[in-house]
Amino acid sequence: MNGGQDLGGMQGFGPIAPEPNEPRFHAPWEKRVFGLAMAMGATGTWNLDASRAARESLPPGEYLTSSYYAIWLKALERQVKAHGLATADELATGTVSAPAAPVKRVLEGTEVAPLFARGFPSDRPVAAPARFAVGERVRALTINPPGHTRLPRYVRGRPGLVEAVHGGFIFPDTNARLAGEAPQWLYTVRFSGRDLWGEAAEPGHTVSVNAFESYLEPIP
Amino acid sequence: MNGGQDLGGMQGFGPIAPEPNEPRFHAPWEKRVFGLAMAMGATGTWNLDASRAARESLPPGEYLTSSYYAIWLKALERQVKAHGLATADELATGTVSAPAAPVKRVLEGTEVAPLFARGFPSDRPVAAPARFAVGERVRALTINPPGHTRLPRYVRGRPGLVEAVHGGFIFPDTNARLAGEAPQWLYTVRFSGRDLWGEAAEPGHTVSVNAFESYLEPIP
Amino acid sequence: MPHDHHDEHHDDHPHPHGSELSPMDLRVRALESVLVEKGYVDPAALDALIETYETKVGPHNGARVVARAWVDPGFRERLLADATPAMREIGVGGRGGEHMVVAANTPDEHNLVVCTLCSCYPWPVLGLPPVWYKSPPYRARAVIEPRAVLAEFGVALPEATRIRVWDSTAELRYMVLPMRPAGTEGLDEAALAALVTRDSMIGTGLPRAPGASS
Amino acid sequence: MPHDHHDEHHDDHPHPHGSELSPMDLRVRALESVLVEKGYVDPAALDALIETYETKVGPHNGARVVARAWVDPGFRERLLADATPAMREIGVGGRGGEHMVVAANTPDEHNLVVCTLCSCYPWPVLGLPPVWYKSPPYRARAVIEPRAVLAEFGVALPEATRIRVWDSTAELRYMVLPMRPAGTEGLDEAALAALVTRDSMIGTGLPRAPGASS
């Protein structure tokens, strides 16, 4: 989705604003949203890609004027409602009025430390051999899917060089719509600043992205 | 500028919302802003391209969440202040506290009808011959100028066909920064939906844009 | 005074004096006061500008152009070859229409006009643009999914009809010349003009059928 | 209770009961109440999650990795070849760091990490990302004008130094291995780690010089 989240190369935002001694959270509600998003993710009702998709599907103006955890909150509320886990009325009042829906699992307090220390790897075996090899020239496809994708607009149609082949990984475009992990080979592809931005690009500047195999085509 | 104004191909905005029997203006202040922008433009302190540049230089989130005439208003206030015609304090209070600055001309009430009926043509003679001819294949350059440009992001780097040569016109990229009209040949270039958006583009769909000569390169 | 909502704009020192004035009204009033008092803006010019675009220019001008093109093949030919002087023949033109291009719909090709970068629109031909034309959804979507946009406007074209989008990225301004509806052989130019909707000249609509209510 | 600001979150029916609660606090409280009451969220898990990311993970983990790489050439080699197991050797890893890549700065090439599409960041190595890392200006600009971005952070690189930007568009997570500052020959690993700033591991900063105040 070419939404408000696809920010690479946009202009007009002004300076970056680092904050000295920045706290981990800027308001009590931020840490609750963070924790709730993690805990609800652990129920297995959706996955990380679906959560990203929910965040980036906020209308672009709202996305760009909402704080980071406000985006998380709005997306989480949408997901909870869309999956029938709570009603709009319940979220508005904080009072439960409908029965709970079943969820696959509930994360227990004692599981947090071991589970999060282990992590949740995204690599998956892929039977077919990798289509591209390190050192090969490829082009990022011109695609504009209305749903979630991890190929940013600024590389589409641009030529680059495969600099790493990482093995099979969950494909976010299908996983985000709960249509399967459909793992694909994942690559690192490096683009020159000139190919991305033109002759006025800063000299000696390259950008590497991680690109799934179906995002790429060979350059003959 | 790759700002909030460069909207072609973005997604996530939702449906278009036509308004039955839409009024010309939706609030009294809208018509005043419209008239003020026209009248101040007529002073010759800036030009139409500079006004477009002022509007699109609002931060993208603000641009996308401001109504149309609110964008005009904010840009006009900025221009008035930037050119020393009024102070921030004057605009905040509505009370004049600094002397007026000279302007090139003031549009009189009696001039409106004849001037606006005649219009303000933007075509200008260009001495050099046109570089491209109707039927020629060209590519829109990959450029990302931080200032005003009229080459939308969605055509950059894409191949198209010259379908009309319009003569010389004021070049907005220089004119917007009051650096001269620097007229250039203007073309209509037609792009296929597939070249712009990929294989999933709607069939039989083309987009024509007006492109200045310096936006284009020949395809060998 | 040429219009109605005017008296709140002409005192020198704006201040909240009634609930009818929004913060935006007050902010604009302050700007207007300063620009007028400093002599940059002639209040009579401001009135004339607003009156012109609120009451005089509008899609009736374009409708006259379309109706003439439907009844006069020579005019149609001149209009498609060089629209600006052709429109001037019947008194249509001016600011925002200095460089007109007319794109004729055919059974094979439908035209749609947008300005992705701002709000370019042929003012003297169609008036000021509606909010939807200037809005992000239309500007974003018209160039990437024009058929879906047309469907949202209730325009269902045959699969085989190509869609040609015109993005107004310079000072050329576009008007679509819709196809003359069937069953209009007996109508005179004024009756034909009454069938021509604004949207049919942007490309997001079709002319009314004769006898349909306007 | 593992932390301080907690008591306002644990009554069942949130309602405005004091000016210290913002509309966002109330909205989130309502959400939390419902999710807990419906049994989807275990309050103990919520506490543990927040405590983990508020107090346990942070850039001190990454700093240990960097310091070890500075003193142990074998570790450095393993880290650059396959960062995830190398970091595990010293107990660094976990959620958000399952697939680590380390990019080493050299006199010829400086690395800079961004996530243009969201906020991907190596949590177990650097903690949760700062607001600026997640903000539109950084995400927009890092890939198109990295040298200008570095200048804004006070990092002025020689003209000849290439800048390599890593856009975290999948589940790989990046850490920059900065160059060991001059004059640190006598320092032990812990003293070296104290020189390693968070920003130096994102690429928007350089390690502190020995003796500089932290």
Coordinates of N, CA and C in Angstrom, one line a residue, chain C residues 25-213:
Chain C
D25 N -12.8 32.4 10.4 CA -13.4 33.6 9.9 C -12.6 34.8 10.5
L26 N -12.3 34.7 11.8 CA -11.5 35.7 12.5 C -10.1 35.9 12.0
R27 N -9.5 34.7 11.7 CA -8.1 34.8 11.2 C -8.1 35.4 9.8
V28 N -9.0 35.1 9.0 CA -9.0 35.7 7.6 C -9.4 37.1 7.7
R29 N -10.3 37.5 8.6 CA -10.7 38.9 8.7 C -9.5 39.7 9.1
A30 N -8.6 39.2 10.0 CA -7.4 39.9 10.4 C -6.5 40.1 9.2
L31 N -6.3 39.0 8.5 CA -5.5 39.1 7.3 C -6.0 40.2 6.3
E32 N -7.3 40.1 6.0 CA -7.9 41.0 5.1 C -7.8 42.5 5.6
S33 N -8.0 42.7 6.9 CA -7.9 44.0 7.4 C -6.5 44.6 7.2
V34 N -5.5 43.8 7.5 CA -4.2 44.3 7.3 C -3.8 44.6 5.9
L35 N -4.2 43.7 5.0 CA -3.8 43.8 3.6 C -4.5 45.0 3.0
V36 N -5.8 45.2 3.4 CA -6.5 46.3 2.8 C -6.0 47.6 3.4
E37 N -5.8 47.7 4.7 CA -5.3 48.9 5.4 C -4.0 49.3 4.9
K38 N -3.1 48.3 4.6 CA -1.8 48.7 4.1 C -1.8 49.0 2.6
G39 N -3.0 48.9 2.0 CA -3.1 49.4 0.6 C -2.7 48.4 -0.5
Y40 N -2.5 47.2 -0.1 CA -2.2 46.2 -1.1 C -3.4 45.7 -1.8
V41 N -4.5 45.7 -1.1 CA -5.7 45.1 -1.7 C -6.8 46.2 -1.7
D42 N -7.4 46.4 -2.9 CA -8.5 47.4 -3.1 C -9.8 46.6 -2.7
P43 N -10.5 47.0 -1.7 CA -11.8 46.2 -1.4 C -12.7 46.1 -2.6
A44 N -12.7 47.0 -3.5 CA -13.6 46.8 -4.6 C -13.1 45.7 -5.5
A45 N -11.8 45.6 -5.6 CA -11.2 44.5 -6.4 C -11.6 43.1 -5.8
L46 N -11.4 43.1 -4.5 CA -11.8 41.9 -3.7 C -13.2 41.5 -4.0
D47 N -14.1 42.5 -3.9 CA -15.5 42.2 -4.1 C -15.7 41.7 -5.6
A48 N -15.1 42.3 -6.5 CA -15.3 42.0 -7.9 C -14.7 40.6 -8.2
L49 N -13.6 40.2 -7.6 CA -13.0 38.9 -7.8 C -14.0 37.8 -7.2
I50 N -14.4 38.0 -6.0 CA -15.3 37.0 -5.4 C -16.6 36.9 -6.2
E51 N -17.2 38.1 -6.6 CA -18.4 38.0 -7.3 C -18.2 37.3 -8.6
T52 N -17.1 37.5 -9.3 CA -16.9 36.9 -10.6 C -16.9 35.4 -10.4
Y53 N -16.2 34.9 -9.4 CA -16.1 33.4 -9.3 C -17.2 32.8 -8.6
E54 N -17.9 33.6 -7.8 CA -19.1 33.0 -7.1 C -20.3 33.0 -8.0
T55 N -20.4 33.9 -8.9 CA -21.7 34.1 -9.6 C -21.6 34.0 -11.1
K56 N -20.4 34.3 -11.7 CA -20.4 34.5 -13.1 C -19.8 33.3 -13.8
V57 N -18.7 32.8 -13.4 CA -18.1 31.7 -14.2 C -18.7 30.4 -13.6
G58 N -18.8 29.4 -14.4 CA -19.4 28.1 -14.0 C -19.5 27.2 -15.2
P59 N -20.0 26.0 -14.9 CA -20.0 25.0 -16.0 C -21.0 25.3 -17.1
H60 N -21.9 26.3 -16.9 CA -22.7 26.7 -18.0 C -21.9 27.2 -19.2
N61 N -20.7 27.7 -18.9 CA -19.8 28.2 -20.1 C -19.4 27.0 -20.9
G62 N -18.9 26.0 -20.2 CA -18.4 24.8 -20.8 C -19.6 24.1 -21.6
A63 N -20.7 24.1 -21.0 CA -21.9 23.4 -21.6 C -22.2 24.1 -22.9
R64 N -22.1 25.4 -23.0 CA -22.3 26.1 -24.3 C -21.3 25.6 -25.3
V65 N -20.0 25.4 -24.9 CA -19.0 25.0 -25.8 C -19.3 23.6 -26.3
V66 N -19.7 22.7 -25.4 CA -20.0 21.3 -25.8 C -21.2 21.3 -26.8
A67 N -22.3 22.0 -26.4 CA -23.5 22.0 -27.3 C -23.1 22.5 -28.7
R68 N -22.3 23.6 -28.8 CA -21.9 24.1 -30.1 C -21.1 23.1 -30.9
A69 N -20.3 22.4 -30.2 CA -19.5 21.4 -30.8 C -20.3 20.2 -31.4
W70 N -21.4 20.0 -30.6 CA -22.3 18.9 -31.1 C -23.1 19.2 -32.3
V71 N -23.4 20.6 -32.5 CA -24.3 20.9 -33.6 C -23.5 21.5 -34.8
D72 N -22.2 21.9 -34.6 CA -21.4 22.6 -35.6 C -20.1 21.9 -35.8
P73 N -20.1 21.0 -36.9 CA -18.9 20.2 -37.1 C -17.6 21.1 -37.3
G74 N -17.8 22.2 -38.0 CA -16.6 23.1 -38.2 C -16.1 23.6 -36.8
F75 N -17.0 24.0 -35.9 CA -16.6 24.4 -34.6 C -15.9 23.3 -33.8
R76 N -16.5 22.1 -33.9 CA -15.9 21.0 -33.3 C -14.4 20.8 -33.8
E77 N -14.3 20.9 -35.1 CA -12.9 20.7 -35.6 C -11.9 21.7 -35.1
R78 N -12.4 23.0 -35.1 CA -11.5 24.0 -34.6 C -11.2 23.9 -33.1
L79 N -12.2 23.4 -32.4 CA -12.1 23.2 -30.9 C -11.1 22.1 -30.6
L80 N -11.1 21.1 -31.3 CA -10.2 20.0 -31.1 C -8.8 20.3 -31.6
A81 N -8.7 21.2 -32.6 CA -7.4 21.5 -33.1 C -6.7 22.6 -32.2
D82 N -7.5 23.5 -31.8 CA -6.9 24.6 -30.9 C -8.0 25.2 -30.1
A83 N -8.2 24.7 -28.9 CA -9.4 25.0 -28.2 C -9.5 26.5 -27.7
T84 N -8.4 27.1 -27.4 CA -8.5 28.5 -26.8 C -9.2 29.5 -27.8
P85 N -8.7 29.6 -29.0 CA -9.4 30.6 -29.9 C -10.8 30.1 -30.3
A86 N -11.1 28.8 -30.3 CA -12.4 28.3 -30.7 C -13.4 28.7 -29.6
M87 N -13.0 28.5 -28.3 CA -13.9 28.9 -27.2 C -14.1 30.4 -27.2
R88 N -13.1 31.2 -27.6 CA -13.2 32.6 -27.6 C -14.3 33.1 -28.6
E89 N -14.5 32.3 -29.7 CA -15.5 32.6 -30.7 C -16.9 32.8 -30.0
I90 N -17.1 32.0 -29.0 CA -18.4 32.1 -28.3 C -18.3 32.8 -26.9
G91 N -17.2 33.5 -26.7 CA -17.0 34.3 -25.5 C -16.6 33.6 -24.3
V92 N -16.0 32.4 -24.4 CA -15.6 31.6 -23.3 C -14.0 31.7 -23.2
G93 N -13.5 32.1 -22.0 CA -12.1 32.1 -21.9 C -11.7 33.0 -20.7
G94 N -10.4 33.2 -20.5 CA -9.9 34.1 -19.4 C -9.0 33.4 -18.5
R95 N -8.8 34.0 -17.3 CA -7.9 33.5 -16.3 C -8.1 32.0 -16.0
G96 N -7.1 31.2 -16.1 CA -7.3 29.8 -15.8 C -7.7 29.0 -17.0
G97 N -7.9 29.7 -18.1 CA -8.2 29.0 -19.4 C -7.5 29.5 -20.5
E98 N -6.3 30.1 -20.2 CA -5.5 30.7 -21.3 C -5.0 29.7 -22.3
H99 N -4.8 28.5 -21.9 CA -4.3 27.5 -22.8 C -5.1 26.2 -22.7
M100 N -6.2 26.2 -23.4 CA -7.2 25.1 -23.3 C -6.9 24.0 -24.3
V101 N -7.2 22.8 -23.8 CA -7.1 21.6 -24.6 C -8.4 20.8 -24.4
V102 N -9.0 20.4 -25.5 CA -10.3 19.7 -25.4 C -10.0 18.2 -25.9
A103 N -10.4 17.3 -25.1 CA -10.3 15.9 -25.4 C -11.6 15.3 -25.7
A104 N -11.8 14.7 -26.8 CA -13.1 14.2 -27.2 C -13.3 12.7 -26.9
N105 N -14.3 12.4 -26.2 CA -14.7 11.0 -25.9 C -15.1 10.4 -27.2
T106 N -14.8 9.1 -27.4 CA -15.3 8.3 -28.5 C -15.8 7.0 -27.9
P107 N -16.4 6.2 -28.7 CA -16.8 4.9 -28.2 C -15.6 4.1 -27.8
D108 N -14.4 4.3 -28.3 CA -13.2 3.6 -28.0 C -12.4 4.2 -26.8
E109 N -12.6 5.5 -26.6 CA -11.7 6.1 -25.6 C -12.5 7.1 -24.8
H110 N -12.3 7.0 -23.4 CA -12.9 7.9 -22.5 C -11.8 8.8 -21.8
N111 N -12.1 10.1 -21.7 CA -11.1 11.0 -21.1 C -11.5 11.4 -19.7
L112 N -10.4 11.5 -18.9 CA -10.6 11.9 -17.5 C -9.6 12.9 -17.1
V113 N -10.0 14.0 -16.5 CA -9.0 15.1 -16.1 C -8.8 15.1 -14.6
V114 N -7.5 15.3 -14.2 CA -7.2 15.4 -12.8 C -6.0 16.4 -12.7
C115 N -5.7 16.9 -11.5 CA -4.5 17.6 -11.3 C -3.9 17.0 -10.0
T116 N -3.0 16.0 -10.2 CA -2.5 15.3 -9.0 C -1.7 16.2 -8.1
L117 N -1.1 17.3 -8.6 CA -0.2 18.1 -7.8 C -0.9 19.3 -7.1
C118 N -2.0 19.7 -7.6 CA -2.7 20.8 -6.9 C -4.2 20.8 -7.3
S119 N -4.6 21.7 -8.0 CA -6.1 21.8 -8.3 C -6.3 22.5 -9.6
C120 N -5.4 22.4 -10.6 CA -5.6 23.0 -11.9 C -6.9 22.6 -12.5
Y121 N -7.6 23.5 -13.1 CA -9.0 23.3 -13.5 C -9.3 24.5 -14.4
P122 N -10.1 24.3 -15.4 CA -10.4 25.4 -16.4 C -11.5 26.3 -15.8
W123 N -11.0 27.3 -15.0 CA -12.0 28.2 -14.3 C -13.0 28.8 -15.3
P124 N -12.6 29.5 -16.3 CA -13.6 30.2 -17.1 C -14.5 29.3 -17.9
V125 N -14.2 28.0 -17.9 CA -15.0 27.0 -18.7 C -15.9 26.3 -17.7
L126 N -15.4 25.9 -16.6 CA -16.2 25.1 -15.6 C -16.4 25.7 -14.3
G127 N -15.9 26.9 -14.0 CA -16.0 27.5 -12.7 C -14.9 27.0 -11.8
L128 N -15.0 27.3 -10.5 CA -14.1 26.8 -9.6 C -14.3 25.3 -9.3
P129 N -13.3 24.5 -9.1 CA -13.5 23.1 -9.0 C -14.2 22.7 -7.7
P130 N -14.9 21.6 -7.7 CA -15.6 21.1 -6.5 C -14.5 20.5 -5.5
V131 N -14.9 20.4 -4.3 CA -14.0 20.0 -3.3 C -13.4 18.6 -3.6
W132 N -14.2 17.7 -4.1 CA -13.7 16.3 -4.4 C -12.6 16.4 -5.4
Y133 N -12.7 17.3 -6.4 CA -11.7 17.3 -7.4 C -10.3 17.7 -6.8
K134 N -10.4 18.5 -5.8 CA -9.2 19.0 -5.1 C -8.7 18.1 -4.0
S135 N -9.5 17.1 -3.7 CA -9.2 16.3 -2.5 C -8.2 15.2 -2.8
P136 N -7.4 14.8 -1.7 CA -6.5 13.7 -1.9 C -7.0 12.4 -2.5
P137 N -8.2 11.9 -2.2 CA -8.6 10.6 -2.8 C -8.7 10.7 -4.3
Y138 N -9.3 11.8 -4.8 CA -9.4 11.9 -6.3 C -8.0 12.1 -6.9
R139 N -7.2 13.0 -6.4 CA -5.9 13.3 -7.0 C -5.0 12.0 -6.9
A140 N -5.1 11.2 -5.9 CA -4.3 10.1 -5.7 C -4.7 9.0 -6.7
R141 N -6.0 8.7 -6.8 CA -6.5 7.5 -7.4 C -6.8 7.7 -8.9
A142 N -7.1 8.9 -9.4 CA -7.5 9.0 -10.8 C -6.4 8.5 -11.7
V143 N -5.1 8.6 -11.4 CA -4.1 8.2 -12.3 C -3.7 6.7 -12.1
I144 N -4.1 6.1 -11.0 CA -3.6 4.7 -10.8 C -4.8 3.7 -11.0
E145 N -6.0 4.2 -10.7 CA -7.2 3.3 -10.9 C -8.4 4.1 -11.4
P146 N -8.2 4.6 -12.6 CA -9.3 5.5 -13.2 C -10.6 4.7 -13.3
R147 N -10.6 3.5 -13.7 CA -11.8 2.7 -13.9 C -12.6 2.6 -12.6
A148 N -11.8 2.3 -11.5 CA -12.4 2.2 -10.2 C -13.0 3.5 -9.8
V149 N -12.3 4.6 -10.1 CA -12.8 6.0 -9.8 C -14.1 6.2 -10.6
L150 N -14.1 5.9 -11.8 CA -15.3 6.1 -12.6 C -16.5 5.3 -12.1
A151 N -16.2 4.1 -11.7 CA -17.3 3.3 -11.1 C -17.9 3.9 -9.9
E152 N -17.0 4.5 -9.1 CA -17.5 5.2 -7.9 C -18.4 6.4 -8.3
F153 N -18.2 7.0 -9.4 CA -19.1 8.0 -9.9 C -20.3 7.5 -10.7
G154 N -20.4 6.2 -10.7 CA -21.5 5.6 -11.4 C -21.3 5.5 -12.9
V155 N -20.1 5.7 -13.4 CA -19.8 5.6 -14.8 C -19.2 4.2 -15.1
A156 N -20.0 3.4 -15.7 CA -19.5 2.0 -16.1 C -19.3 2.0 -17.6
L157 N -18.0 1.9 -18.0 CA -17.7 1.9 -19.4 C -17.5 0.4 -19.9
P158 N -17.7 0.2 -21.2 CA -17.4 -1.1 -21.7 C -16.0 -1.5 -21.4
E159 N -15.7 -2.8 -21.2 CA -14.3 -3.3 -21.0 C -13.4 -2.8 -22.0
A160 N -13.9 -2.7 -23.3 CA -13.0 -2.4 -24.4 C -12.6 -0.9 -24.5
T161 N -13.4 -0.1 -23.8 CA -13.1 1.3 -23.9 C -11.8 1.7 -23.1
R162 N -10.9 2.3 -23.8 CA -9.7 2.7 -23.2 C -9.9 4.0 -22.3
I163 N -9.2 4.1 -21.3 CA -9.3 5.3 -20.4 C -8.0 6.1 -20.5
R164 N -8.2 7.4 -20.9 CA -7.1 8.3 -21.0 C -7.2 9.4 -20.0
V165 N -6.2 9.4 -19.1 CA -6.2 10.3 -18.0 C -5.3 11.5 -18.4
W166 N -5.7 12.7 -18.1 CA -4.9 13.9 -18.3 C -4.6 14.5 -17.0
D167 N -3.3 14.5 -16.7 CA -2.9 15.1 -15.4 C -2.4 16.5 -15.7
S168 N -3.0 17.5 -15.2 CA -2.8 18.9 -15.5 C -1.6 19.4 -14.8
T169 N -0.4 19.0 -15.3 CA 0.8 19.4 -14.6 C 1.5 20.7 -15.0
A170 N 0.9 21.4 -16.0 CA 1.5 22.7 -16.4 C 0.3 23.6 -16.6
E171 N 0.4 24.7 -17.4 CA -0.6 25.7 -17.5 C -1.7 25.3 -18.6
L172 N -1.6 24.2 -19.2 CA -2.7 23.8 -20.1 C -3.8 23.3 -19.2
R173 N -5.0 23.6 -19.7 CA -6.2 23.2 -18.9 C -7.1 22.4 -19.9
Y174 N -7.7 21.4 -19.3 CA -8.4 20.4 -20.1 C -9.9 20.4 -19.8
M175 N -10.6 20.2 -21.0 CA -12.1 20.0 -20.9 C -12.4 18.7 -21.7
V176 N -13.2 17.9 -21.2 CA -13.6 16.7 -22.0 C -14.8 17.1 -22.8
L177 N -14.8 16.7 -24.1 CA -16.0 16.8 -24.9 C -16.7 15.5 -24.9
P178 N -17.8 15.4 -24.2 CA -18.5 14.1 -24.1 C -19.2 13.8 -25.4
M179 N -19.6 12.5 -25.6 CA -20.3 12.2 -26.8 C -21.8 12.6 -26.7
R180 N -22.3 13.1 -27.8 CA -23.7 13.5 -27.8 C -24.6 12.4 -27.5
P181 N -25.5 12.5 -26.5 CA -26.4 11.4 -26.2 C -27.3 11.0 -27.4
A182 N -27.7 9.8 -27.4 CA -28.7 9.3 -28.4 C -30.0 10.0 -28.1
G183 N -30.8 10.1 -29.2 CA -32.1 10.7 -29.0 C -32.2 12.1 -28.9
T184 N -31.2 12.9 -29.3 CA -31.2 14.3 -29.1 C -31.2 15.0 -30.5
E185 N -31.6 14.3 -31.5 CA -31.6 14.9 -32.8 C -32.5 16.1 -32.9
G186 N -33.6 16.1 -32.2 CA -34.5 17.3 -32.4 C -34.2 18.4 -31.5
L187 N -33.2 18.4 -30.7 CA -32.9 19.4 -29.7 C -32.1 20.6 -30.3
D188 N -32.4 21.8 -29.8 CA -31.6 22.9 -30.2 C -30.4 23.1 -29.3
E189 N -29.6 24.0 -29.6 CA -28.3 24.2 -28.9 C -28.6 24.4 -27.4
A190 N -29.5 25.2 -27.0 CA -29.8 25.5 -25.6 C -30.2 24.3 -24.9
A191 N -31.1 23.5 -25.5 CA -31.6 22.3 -24.9 C -30.5 21.3 -24.8
L192 N -29.6 21.2 -25.7 CA -28.4 20.3 -25.6 C -27.5 20.7 -24.5
A193 N -27.3 22.0 -24.4 CA -26.4 22.5 -23.3 C -26.9 22.1 -21.9
A194 N -28.3 22.1 -21.8 CA -28.9 21.7 -20.5 C -28.6 20.2 -20.2
L195 N -28.2 19.4 -21.1 CA -27.9 18.0 -20.8 C -26.4 17.8 -20.4
V196 N -25.6 18.9 -20.6 CA -24.2 18.8 -20.3 C -23.9 19.1 -18.9
T197 N -23.5 18.0 -18.1 CA -23.2 18.2 -16.7 C -21.7 18.6 -16.6
R198 N -21.4 19.2 -15.4 CA -20.0 19.6 -15.1 C -19.2 18.3 -15.1
D199 N -19.6 17.3 -14.5 CA -18.8 16.1 -14.4 C -18.5 15.5 -15.8
S200 N -19.5 15.6 -16.7 CA -19.2 15.1 -18.0 C -18.1 15.8 -18.7
M201 N -17.8 17.0 -18.3 CA -16.7 17.8 -18.9 C -15.4 17.6 -18.2
I202 N -15.5 16.9 -17.0 CA -14.2 16.5 -16.3 C -13.9 15.1 -16.7
G203 N -15.0 14.3 -17.0 CA -14.8 12.9 -17.4 C -15.3 12.0 -16.3
T204 N -15.8 12.5 -15.2 CA -16.3 11.6 -14.1 C -17.8 11.4 -14.3
G205 N -18.4 11.9 -15.4 CA -19.8 11.7 -15.6 C -20.1 11.7 -17.1
L206 N -21.3 11.4 -17.4 CA -21.8 11.4 -18.8 C -22.9 12.5 -18.9
P207 N -23.2 13.0 -20.1 CA -24.3 13.9 -20.2 C -25.6 13.2 -19.8
R208 N -26.5 14.0 -19.4 CA -27.9 13.5 -19.1 C -28.5 13.0 -20.4
A209 N -29.4 12.0 -20.3 CA -30.2 11.6 -21.4 C -31.4 12.7 -21.6
P210 N -31.8 12.9 -22.8 CA -32.9 13.8 -22.9 C -34.1 13.4 -22.2
G211 N -34.8 14.3 -21.5 CA -36.0 13.9 -20.7 C -35.7 13.6 -19.3
A212 N -34.4 13.3 -19.0 CA -34.0 13.0 -17.6 C -34.1 14.2 -16.8
S213 N -34.5 14.1 -15.6 CA -34.6 15.3 -14.7 C -33.2 15.9 -14.5

